[in-house]
PDB file of C-alpha atoms and ligand atoms in Angstrom:
ATOM      1  CA  UNK A 262      18.959  26.813 -10.913  1.00 97.00           C
ATOM      2  CA  UNK A 263      20.233  26.348  -7.053  1.00 97.00           C
ATOM      3  CA  UNK A 264      20.481  22.233  -5.659  1.00 98.00           C
ATOM      4  CA  UNK A 265      20.088  20.259  -2.532  1.00 98.00           C
ATOM      5  CA  UNK A 266      21.070  17.418  -1.978  1.00 98.00           C
ATOM      6  CA  UNK A 267      17.293  15.930   0.086  1.00 98.00           C
ATOM      7  CA  UNK A 268      19.143  12.226   2.762  1.00 98.00           C
ATOM      8  CA  UNK A 269      16.047  10.577   3.036  1.00 98.00           C
ATOM      9  CA  UNK A 270      17.290   7.546   5.824  1.00 97.00           C
ATOM     10  CA  UNK A 271      19.695   5.013   4.523  1.00 98.00           C
ATOM     11  CA  UNK A 272      18.133   0.973   4.183  1.00 97.00           C
ATOM     12  CA  UNK A 273      19.464  -2.333   2.887  1.00 97.00           C
ATOM     13  CA  UNK A 274      18.786  -4.332  -0.020  1.00 97.00           C
ATOM     14  CA  UNK A 275      20.292  -8.045  -0.962  1.00 97.00           C
ATOM     15  CA  UNK A 276      23.951  -7.579  -1.848  1.00 97.00           C
ATOM     16  CA  UNK A 277      23.903 -10.474  -4.523  1.00 97.00           C
ATOM     17  CA  UNK A 278      20.723  -8.424  -5.562  1.00 97.00           C
ATOM     18  CA  UNK A 279      22.128  -4.934  -6.182  1.00 97.00           C
ATOM     19  CA  UNK A 280      24.754  -6.395  -7.988  1.00 98.00           C
ATOM     20  CA  UNK A 281      23.290  -9.177 -10.794  1.00 97.00           C
ATOM     21  CA  UNK A 282      25.983 -11.188 -12.279  1.00 97.00           C
ATOM     22  CA  UNK A 283      28.841  -9.725 -10.617  1.00 97.00           C
ATOM     23  CA  UNK A 284      30.542 -12.365  -7.175  1.00 97.00           C
ATOM     24  CA  UNK A 285      30.004 -11.411  -4.340  1.00 98.00           C
ATOM     25  CA  UNK A 286      34.390 -11.948  -3.889  1.00 97.00           C
ATOM     26  CA  UNK A 287      34.410  -9.104  -5.999  1.00 97.00           C
ATOM     27  CA  UNK A 288      31.281  -6.401  -4.591  1.00 97.00           C
ATOM     28  CA  UNK A 289      31.513  -7.275  -1.299  1.00 97.00           C
ATOM     29  CA  UNK A 290      34.957  -5.810  -0.973  1.00 96.00           C
ATOM     30  CA  UNK A 291      33.920  -1.642  -1.648  1.00 95.00           C
ATOM     31  CA  UNK A 292      30.416  -2.170  -0.248  1.00 94.00           C
ATOM     32  CA  UNK A 293      30.850  -5.697   2.297  1.00 95.00           C
ATOM     33  CA  UNK A 294      27.419  -7.100   3.480  1.00 97.00           C
ATOM     34  CA  UNK A 295      25.945  -7.694   6.990  1.00 97.00           C
ATOM     35  CA  UNK A 296      25.468 -11.221   8.606  1.00 96.00           C
ATOM     36  CA  UNK A 297      22.936 -12.217   6.375  1.00 96.00           C
ATOM     37  CA  UNK A 298      24.184 -10.447   2.830  1.00 97.00           C
ATOM     38  CA  UNK A 299      22.825  -6.498   2.581  1.00 97.00           C
ATOM     39  CA  UNK A 300      24.257  -4.213   1.572  1.00 97.00           C
ATOM     40  CA  UNK A 301      23.274  -0.125   2.742  1.00 97.00           C
ATOM     41  CA  UNK A 302      21.897   2.025  -0.132  1.00 98.00           C
ATOM     42  CA  UNK A 303      20.855   5.245   0.906  1.00 98.00           C
ATOM     43  CA  UNK A 304      17.963   7.527   0.041  1.00 98.00           C
ATOM     44  CA  UNK A 305      19.229  10.450  -1.905  1.00 98.00           C
ATOM     45  CA  UNK A 306      16.748  12.446  -2.915  1.00 98.00           C
ATOM     46  CA  UNK A 307      17.652  15.599  -4.996  1.00 98.00           C
ATOM     47  CA  UNK A 308      15.485  19.369  -4.382  1.00 98.00           C
ATOM     48  CA  UNK A 309      16.488  21.839  -7.892  1.00 98.00           C
ATOM     49  CA  UNK A 310      14.880  24.970  -7.214  1.00 98.00           C
ATOM     50  CA  UNK A 311      15.087  27.261 -11.172  1.00 97.00           C
ATOM     51  CA  UNK A 312      12.769  28.881 -12.174  1.00 93.00           C
ATOM     52  CA  UNK A 313      10.441  29.784  -9.733  1.00 96.00           C
ATOM     53  CA  UNK A 314      10.035  26.665  -9.218  1.00 98.00           C
ATOM     54  CA  UNK A 315      11.295  23.829  -5.758  1.00 98.00           C
ATOM     55  CA  UNK A 316      10.930  20.719  -7.866  1.00 98.00           C
ATOM     56  CA  UNK A 317      11.433  17.309  -5.672  1.00 98.00           C
ATOM     57  CA  UNK A 318      13.288  14.470  -7.471  1.00 98.00           C
ATOM     58  CA  UNK A 319      12.111  12.033  -5.453  1.00 98.00           C
ATOM     59  CA  UNK A 320      11.684  10.926  -2.324  1.00 98.00           C
ATOM     60  CA  UNK A 321      12.754   7.274  -0.571  1.00 98.00           C
ATOM     61  CA  UNK A 322      10.957   5.219   1.330  1.00 97.00           C
ATOM     62  CA  UNK A 323       8.342   7.642   2.758  1.00 96.00           C
ATOM     63  CA  UNK A 324       6.952   6.240   6.905  1.00 93.00           C
ATOM     64  CA  UNK A 325       3.616   5.203   5.929  1.00 93.00           C
ATOM     65  CA  UNK A 326       3.538   1.465   5.461  1.00 92.00           C
ATOM     66  CA  UNK A 327       3.370  -0.802   8.441  1.00 90.00           C
ATOM     67  CA  UNK A 328       6.662  -2.862  10.505  1.00 92.00           C
ATOM     68  CA  UNK A 329       6.623  -5.888   8.473  1.00 93.00           C
ATOM     69  CA  UNK A 330       7.160  -4.076   5.062  1.00 92.00           C
ATOM     70  CA  UNK A 331      10.138  -1.978   7.072  1.00 93.00           C
ATOM     71  CA  UNK A 332      10.966  -5.276   8.525  1.00 92.00           C
ATOM     72  CA  UNK A 333      12.080  -5.770   5.067  1.00 92.00           C
ATOM     73  CA  UNK A 334      14.013  -3.365   4.498  1.00 95.00           C
ATOM     74  CA  UNK A 335      16.317  -2.678   7.615  1.00 95.00           C
ATOM     75  CA  UNK A 336      16.167   2.143   8.263  1.00 96.00           C
ATOM     76  CA  UNK A 337      18.400   2.689   9.933  1.00 96.00           C
ATOM     77  CA  UNK A 338      20.998   6.865   9.620  1.00 95.00           C
ATOM     78  CA  UNK A 339      19.290   9.992  10.514  1.00 94.00           C
ATOM     79  CA  UNK A 340      18.217  11.731   7.440  1.00 96.00           C
ATOM     80  CA  UNK A 341      14.242  11.680   7.438  1.00 97.00           C
ATOM     81  CA  UNK A 342      12.579  13.414   4.127  1.00 98.00           C
ATOM     82  CA  UNK A 343      10.494  16.884   5.376  1.00 98.00           C
ATOM     83  CA  UNK A 344      13.730  17.204   7.647  1.00 98.00           C
ATOM     84  CA  UNK A 345      15.920  17.233   5.449  1.00 98.00           C
ATOM     85  CA  UNK A 346      13.508  20.705   3.505  1.00 98.00           C
ATOM     86  CA  UNK A 347      13.549  22.295   6.390  1.00 98.00           C
ATOM     87  CA  UNK A 348      16.919  21.921   7.183  1.00 98.00           C
ATOM     88  CA  UNK A 349      17.825  22.750   2.929  1.00 97.00           C
ATOM     89  CA  UNK A 350      15.186  26.211   4.775  1.00 97.00           C
ATOM     90  CA  UNK A 351      12.127  25.410   3.047  1.00 98.00           C
ATOM     91  CA  UNK A 352       8.729  24.041   3.843  1.00 98.00           C
ATOM     92  CA  UNK A 353       6.734  21.224   1.800  1.00 98.00           C
ATOM     93  CA  UNK A 354       3.754  23.400   1.405  1.00 98.00           C
ATOM     94  CA  UNK A 355       6.680  25.020  -1.086  1.00 98.00           C
ATOM     95  CA  UNK A 356       7.118  22.042  -3.190  1.00 98.00           C
ATOM     96  CA  UNK A 357       5.495  23.139  -6.191  1.00 98.00           C
ATOM     97  CA  UNK A 358       7.206  19.248  -8.211  1.00 98.00           C
ATOM     98  CA  UNK A 359       7.316  15.972  -7.209  1.00 98.00           C
ATOM     99  CA  UNK A 360       9.491  14.387  -9.974  1.00 98.00           C
ATOM    100  CA  UNK A 361       9.511  10.867  -9.931  1.00 98.00           C
ATOM    101  CA  UNK A 362      12.500   8.902 -11.997  1.00 98.00           C
ATOM    102  CA  UNK A 363       9.579   6.203 -11.457  1.00 98.00           C
ATOM    103  CA  UNK A 364       7.533   4.021  -9.382  1.00 98.00           C
ATOM    104  CA  UNK A 365       9.836   1.843  -7.724  1.00 98.00           C
ATOM    105  CA  UNK A 366       9.011   2.156  -3.118  1.00 97.00           C
ATOM    106  CA  UNK A 367      12.510   3.196  -1.918  1.00 97.00           C
ATOM    107  CA  UNK A 368      11.426   6.329  -4.991  1.00 98.00           C
ATOM    108  CA  UNK A 369       8.033   7.028  -4.056  1.00 98.00           C
ATOM    109  CA  UNK A 370       6.720   5.957  -1.240  1.00 98.00           C
ATOM    110  CA  UNK A 371       8.165   9.483   0.721  1.00 98.00           C
ATOM    111  CA  UNK A 372       5.207  11.303  -2.285  1.00 98.00           C
ATOM    112  CA  UNK A 373       1.945   9.853  -0.201  1.00 98.00           C
ATOM    113  CA  UNK A 374       1.532  10.536   4.143  1.00 97.00           C
ATOM    114  CA  UNK A 375      -1.307   9.463   5.842  1.00 95.00           C
ATOM    115  CA  UNK A 376      -3.557  11.679   6.963  1.00 94.00           C
ATOM    116  CA  UNK A 377      -5.915   9.722   8.995  1.00 92.00           C
ATOM    117  CA  UNK A 378      -7.188   6.324   7.448  1.00 91.00           C
ATOM    118  CA  UNK A 379      -7.373   7.834   4.199  1.00 95.00           C
ATOM    119  CA  UNK A 380      -3.731   8.382   2.195  1.00 97.00           C
ATOM    120  CA  UNK A 381      -2.900  11.753   0.350  1.00 97.00           C
ATOM    121  CA  UNK A 382      -0.047  13.463  -1.475  1.00 98.00           C
ATOM    122  CA  UNK A 383       2.695  14.087   1.089  1.00 98.00           C
ATOM    123  CA  UNK A 384       2.941  18.287  -0.876  1.00 98.00           C
ATOM    124  CA  UNK A 385      -0.409  19.496  -1.508  1.00 97.00           C
ATOM    125  CA  UNK A 386       0.641  22.731  -3.273  1.00 98.00           C
ATOM    126  CA  UNK A 387       2.791  20.424  -5.931  1.00 98.00           C
ATOM    127  CA  UNK A 388       2.478  18.577  -8.979  1.00 98.00           C
ATOM    128  CA  UNK A 389       3.637  15.424  -9.867  1.00 98.00           C
ATOM    129  CA  UNK A 390       5.436  14.327 -12.491  1.00 98.00           C
ATOM    130  CA  UNK A 391       4.919  10.492 -13.986  1.00 98.00           C
ATOM    131  CA  UNK A 392       4.618   9.662 -17.906  1.00 98.00           C
ATOM    132  CA  UNK A 393       2.680   7.255 -19.965  1.00 98.00           C
ATOM    133  CA  UNK A 394       4.474   4.280 -20.084  1.00 98.00           C
ATOM    134  CA  UNK A 395       5.217   3.686 -16.908  1.00 98.00           C
ATOM    135  CA  UNK A 396       2.000   5.109 -15.399  1.00 98.00           C
ATOM    136  CA  UNK A 397       0.591   1.921 -16.927  1.00 97.00           C
ATOM    137  CA  UNK A 398       4.058  -0.624 -16.737  1.00 97.00           C
ATOM    138  CA  UNK A 399       2.920  -0.240 -12.562  1.00 97.00           C
ATOM    139  CA  UNK A 400      -0.511   0.101 -11.893  1.00 96.00           C
ATOM    140  CA  UNK A 401      -0.686  -3.420 -14.347  1.00 96.00           C
ATOM    141  CA  UNK A 402       2.641  -4.784 -12.496  1.00 95.00           C
ATOM    142  CA  UNK A 403       4.064  -7.717 -13.988  1.00 95.00           C
ATOM    143  CA  UNK A 404       4.886 -10.938 -11.391  1.00 93.00           C
ATOM    144  CA  UNK A 405       8.935  -9.124 -11.566  1.00 91.00           C
ATOM    145  CA  UNK A 406       8.328  -5.697  -9.837  1.00 95.00           C
ATOM    146  CA  UNK A 407       4.964  -6.665  -8.187  1.00 94.00           C
ATOM    147  CA  UNK A 408       6.964  -6.239  -5.296  1.00 92.00           C
ATOM    148  CA  UNK A 409       7.792  -2.486  -6.248  1.00 95.00           C
ATOM    149  CA  UNK A 410       5.322  -0.623  -8.004  1.00 97.00           C
ATOM    150  CA  UNK A 411       3.021   0.116  -4.485  1.00 95.00           C
ATOM    151  CA  UNK A 412      -0.853   0.832  -4.779  1.00 95.00           C
ATOM    152  CA  UNK A 413      -0.757   2.573  -1.974  1.00 95.00           C
ATOM    153  CA  UNK A 414       2.149   4.654  -3.209  1.00 95.00           C
ATOM    154  CA  UNK A 415       0.916   4.936  -6.395  1.00 96.00           C
ATOM    155  CA  UNK A 416      -3.104   5.336  -6.918  1.00 96.00           C
ATOM    156  CA  UNK A 417      -3.738   7.972  -4.130  1.00 97.00           C
ATOM    157  CA  UNK A 418      -1.171  10.358  -6.178  1.00 98.00           C
ATOM    158  CA  UNK A 419      -4.074  10.174  -9.415  1.00 97.00           C
ATOM    159  CA  UNK A 420      -7.362  10.061  -6.460  1.00 97.00           C
ATOM    160  CA  UNK A 421      -5.976  14.016  -5.793  1.00 97.00           C
ATOM    161  CA  UNK A 422      -5.244  14.884  -9.673  1.00 97.00           C
ATOM    162  CA  UNK A 423      -1.972  15.701  -9.216  1.00 98.00           C
ATOM    163  CA  UNK A 424      -1.010  13.668 -11.807  1.00 98.00           C
ATOM    164  CA  UNK A 425       0.462  14.378 -14.578  1.00 98.00           C
ATOM    165  CA  UNK A 426       2.499  13.227 -17.512  1.00 98.00           C
ATOM    166  CA  UNK A 427       5.701  14.726 -18.712  1.00 98.00           C
ATOM    167  CA  UNK A 428       5.725  13.933 -22.471  1.00 98.00           C
ATOM    168  CA  UNK A 429       8.010  14.714 -23.798  1.00 97.00           C
ATOM    169  CA  UNK A 430      11.619  12.945 -25.722  1.00 97.00           C
ATOM    170  CA  UNK A 431      14.327  11.675 -24.703  1.00 98.00           C
ATOM    171  CA  UNK A 432      16.441  14.427 -24.376  1.00 98.00           C
ATOM    172  CA  UNK A 433      13.546  17.225 -24.255  1.00 98.00           C
ATOM    173  CA  UNK A 434      13.306  19.896 -21.506  1.00 98.00           C
ATOM    174  CA  UNK A 435      11.013  20.146 -17.738  1.00 98.00           C
ATOM    175  CA  UNK A 436      12.183  23.122 -16.398  1.00 98.00           C
ATOM    176  CA  UNK A 437      15.043  25.334 -17.131  1.00 97.00           C
ATOM    177  CA  UNK A 438      18.504  23.180 -16.954  1.00 98.00           C
ATOM    178  CA  UNK A 439      16.297  20.277 -15.950  1.00 98.00           C
ATOM    179  CA  UNK A 440      16.205  18.101 -19.335  1.00 98.00           C
ATOM    180  CA  UNK A 441      15.167  14.597 -19.217  1.00 98.00           C
ATOM    181  CA  UNK A 442      16.865  10.893 -19.566  1.00 98.00           C
ATOM    182  CA  UNK A 443      14.538   7.717 -21.064  1.00 98.00           C
ATOM    183  CA  UNK A 444      15.853   4.872 -20.648  1.00 98.00           C
ATOM    184  CA  UNK A 445      14.435   0.702 -20.391  1.00 98.00           C
ATOM    185  CA  UNK A 446      16.246  -1.091 -18.902  1.00 98.00           C
ATOM    186  CA  UNK A 447      15.785  -1.067 -15.018  1.00 98.00           C
ATOM    187  CA  UNK A 448      11.835  -0.895 -15.933  1.00 98.00           C
ATOM    188  CA  UNK A 449       9.813   0.585 -18.726  1.00 98.00           C
ATOM    189  CA  UNK A 450      10.863   4.487 -19.706  1.00 98.00           C
ATOM    190  CA  UNK A 451      12.174   6.155 -16.442  1.00 98.00           C
ATOM    191  CA  UNK A 452      13.580   9.550 -15.840  1.00 98.00           C
ATOM    192  CA  UNK A 453      17.186  10.810 -14.830  1.00 98.00           C
ATOM    193  CA  UNK A 454      17.090  14.074 -14.588  1.00 98.00           C
ATOM    194  CA  UNK A 455      20.291  16.043 -16.481  1.00 98.00           C
ATOM    195  CA  UNK A 456      20.097  19.384 -14.725  1.00 98.00           C
ATOM    196  CA  UNK A 457      22.513  21.961 -16.246  1.00 98.00           C
ATOM    197  CA  UNK A 458      24.195  23.418 -12.591  1.00 97.00           C
ATOM    198  CA  UNK A 459      27.295  26.430 -11.962  1.00 94.00           C
ATOM    199  CA  UNK A 460      28.520  26.162 -14.928  1.00 94.00           C
ATOM    200  CA  UNK A 461      28.607  21.526 -15.326  1.00 96.00           C
ATOM    201  CA  UNK A 462      26.010  18.612 -15.698  1.00 98.00           C
ATOM    202  CA  UNK A 463      24.854  16.735 -13.644  1.00 98.00           C
ATOM    203  CA  UNK A 464      23.431  13.738 -14.171  1.00 98.00           C
ATOM    204  CA  UNK A 465      20.336  11.715 -11.983  1.00 98.00           C
ATOM    205  CA  UNK A 466      21.539   8.325 -12.042  1.00 98.00           C
ATOM    206  CA  UNK A 467      18.264   6.742 -10.174  1.00 98.00           C
ATOM    207  CA  UNK A 468      18.692   3.324 -10.495  1.00 98.00           C
ATOM    208  CA  UNK A 469      20.632   3.264 -13.579  1.00 98.00           C
ATOM    209  CA  UNK A 470      23.318   3.713 -11.930  1.00 98.00           C
ATOM    210  CA  UNK A 471      22.881   2.767  -8.135  1.00 98.00           C
ATOM    211  CA  UNK A 472      25.955   3.401  -6.632  1.00 98.00           C
ATOM    212  CA  UNK A 473      29.024   4.411  -8.379  1.00 98.00           C
ATOM    213  CA  UNK A 474      30.539   0.850  -7.923  1.00 97.00           C
ATOM    214  CA  UNK A 475      28.183   0.412 -10.914  1.00 98.00           C
ATOM    215  CA  UNK A 476      30.769   2.017 -13.282  1.00 98.00           C
ATOM    216  CA  UNK A 477      31.892  -0.421 -15.004  1.00 97.00           C
ATOM    217  CA  UNK A 478      29.364  -2.337 -17.338  1.00 96.00           C
ATOM    218  CA  UNK A 479      28.673  -5.659 -16.242  1.00 96.00           C
ATOM    219  CA  UNK A 480      27.366  -4.265 -13.043  1.00 98.00           C
ATOM    220  CA  UNK A 481      24.290  -4.125 -12.946  1.00 98.00           C
ATOM    221  CA  UNK A 482      21.392  -4.559 -10.739  1.00 97.00           C
ATOM    222  CA  UNK A 483      19.628  -8.422 -11.214  1.00 96.00           C
ATOM    223  CA  UNK A 484      16.415  -5.844 -10.362  1.00 96.00           C
ATOM    224  CA  UNK A 485      16.694  -5.414 -13.724  1.00 97.00           C
ATOM    225  CA  UNK A 486      13.333  -5.778 -16.453  1.00 97.00           C
ATOM    226  CA  UNK A 487      15.636  -5.326 -19.245  1.00 97.00           C
ATOM    227  CA  UNK A 488      19.412  -5.939 -18.302  1.00 97.00           C
ATOM    228  CA  UNK A 489      20.942  -5.968 -21.718  1.00 98.00           C
ATOM    229  CA  UNK A 490      19.809  -3.203 -22.884  1.00 98.00           C
ATOM    230  CA  UNK A 491      20.430  -1.205 -18.856  1.00 98.00           C
ATOM    231  CA  UNK A 492      23.789  -2.199 -19.574  1.00 98.00           C
ATOM    232  CA  UNK A 493      23.444  -0.110 -23.590  1.00 98.00           C
ATOM    233  CA  UNK A 494      21.799   2.492 -22.477  1.00 98.00           C
ATOM    234  CA  UNK A 495      24.797   2.853 -19.657  1.00 98.00           C
ATOM    235  CA  UNK A 496      27.582   3.147 -22.594  1.00 98.00           C
ATOM    236  CA  UNK A 497      25.597   4.828 -24.572  1.00 98.00           C
ATOM    237  CA  UNK A 498      25.057   7.597 -21.727  1.00 98.00           C
ATOM    238  CA  UNK A 499      28.193   7.134 -20.040  1.00 98.00           C
ATOM    239  CA  UNK A 500      30.054   7.974 -23.080  1.00 98.00           C
ATOM    240  CA  UNK A 501      28.078  11.546 -23.495  1.00 98.00           C
ATOM    241  CA  UNK A 502      28.706  11.328 -19.618  1.00 98.00           C
ATOM    242  CA  UNK A 503      33.144  10.941 -20.120  1.00 98.00           C
ATOM    243  CA  UNK A 504      33.169  13.211 -23.483  1.00 98.00           C
ATOM    244  CA  UNK A 505      30.592  16.207 -21.981  1.00 98.00           C
ATOM    245  CA  UNK A 506      33.072  16.490 -18.233  1.00 98.00           C
ATOM    246  CA  UNK A 507      29.633  15.483 -16.702  1.00 98.00           C
ATOM    247  CA  UNK A 508      28.781  14.789 -13.413  1.00 98.00           C
ATOM    248  CA  UNK A 509      26.982  11.648 -12.323  1.00 98.00           C
ATOM    249  CA  UNK A 510      24.473  11.626  -8.402  1.00 98.00           C
ATOM    250  CA  UNK A 511      24.490   8.659  -6.901  1.00 98.00           C
ATOM    251  CA  UNK A 512      20.796   8.086  -5.442  1.00 98.00           C
ATOM    252  CA  UNK A 513      21.467   4.914  -3.765  1.00 98.00           C
ATOM    253  CA  UNK A 514      25.381   5.334  -3.211  1.00 98.00           C
ATOM    254  CA  UNK A 515      25.577   4.696   1.316  1.00 97.00           C
ATOM    255  CA  UNK A 516      29.445   6.921   0.830  1.00 97.00           C
ATOM    256  CA  UNK A 517      29.258   8.242  -2.370  1.00 98.00           C
ATOM    257  CA  UNK A 518      26.356  11.704  -3.853  1.00 98.00           C
ATOM    258  CA  UNK A 519      28.587  12.407  -7.326  1.00 98.00           C
ATOM    259  CA  UNK A 520      32.066  11.685  -8.620  1.00 98.00           C
ATOM    260  CA  UNK A 521      33.382  13.228 -11.755  1.00 98.00           C
ATOM    261  CA  UNK A 522      34.120  10.579 -14.907  1.00 98.00           C
ATOM    262  CA  UNK A 523      37.486   9.776 -16.181  1.00 98.00           C
ATOM    263  CA  UNK A 524      38.215   7.285 -19.314  1.00 97.00           C
ATOM    264  CA  UNK A 525      40.794   4.356 -18.512  1.00 97.00           C
ATOM    265  CA  UNK A 526      41.884   1.434 -20.320  1.00 96.00           C
ATOM    266  CA  UNK A 527      39.206  -0.371 -18.131  1.00 95.00           C
ATOM    267  CA  UNK A 528      36.939   1.702 -18.968  1.00 96.00           C
ATOM    268  CA  UNK A 529      34.579   4.773 -18.039  1.00 98.00           C
ATOM    269  CA  UNK A 530      35.230   4.591 -14.849  1.00 98.00           C
ATOM    270  CA  UNK A 531      34.727   7.200 -11.262  1.00 98.00           C
ATOM    271  CA  UNK A 532      37.920   9.845 -10.859  1.00 98.00           C
ATOM    272  CA  UNK A 533      37.173  13.196  -8.172  1.00 98.00           C
ATOM    273  CA  UNK A 534      34.086  12.183  -5.663  1.00 98.00           C
ATOM    274  CA  UNK A 535      32.471  15.460  -4.944  1.00 97.00           C
ATOM    275  CA  UNK A 536      28.648  16.911  -2.638  1.00 97.00           C
ATOM    276  CA  UNK A 537      26.599  19.463  -4.468  1.00 96.00           C
ATOM    277  CA  UNK A 538      26.980  21.564  -1.129  1.00 94.00           C
ATOM    278  CA  UNK A 539      31.390  21.601  -3.099  1.00 94.00           C
ATOM    279  CA  UNK A 540      30.283  22.622  -6.446  1.00 93.00           C
TER     280      UNK A 540
HETATM  281 ZN1   ZN B 108      13.809   0.962  -9.628  1.00 59.24          ZN
END
């Protein structure tokens, strides 16, 4: 297996919403907000080469929305999806699979691009992966998540015929060294890659733990549809992770890409901060 970090740029989200019930006096020390109470977040995807497949995990926010939409999210930083794939030595047409952890706009926006009047898959040779439960949830959105599931990010994938559903259960294999963990707290049936790489296990946390600072149990985003479920899932996965010396990969942490874990008397906390390029 080979892994490449795919940075797609930074955006801003409200610090309070990202930290749930945690008071600003605590989170602001770790992730300082701007004058509008917004903090910077990464959209850090991952390219996984295994079995002769080139699997892109998530796609960032993309570039097809209008200025008004992007005006809410203050995109910054120089990294872009396609450029990062090229920097890793590949062309977008080399991608065989796009593995979508879930269909919120900051994860699936780059999956579809504008071609004249039409919206088409960005990766023309790829199979796009979701699962039936999550897909149904996203195309019939509840009022709380409606603003995160945008039809223009989702429907063109199905119309192209490139969509397939992962039918496995929690812990089943998607590709060599690539298992899928299913969690339901953030949204219905979010899929987390669990990867075996250079004798280490890496859990791609997606929105279960958006950043390294979300390790303590009460640090759960206000966006989550089932926060108590998130806390249970986080507890179980972190216990598994610390017992087996896994590394965690953070999609939204603006600074920290990966960390190892240690058990402390206050709970499970980070130990060393790493990057894929160091493994
Ligand atoms: Zn999400």
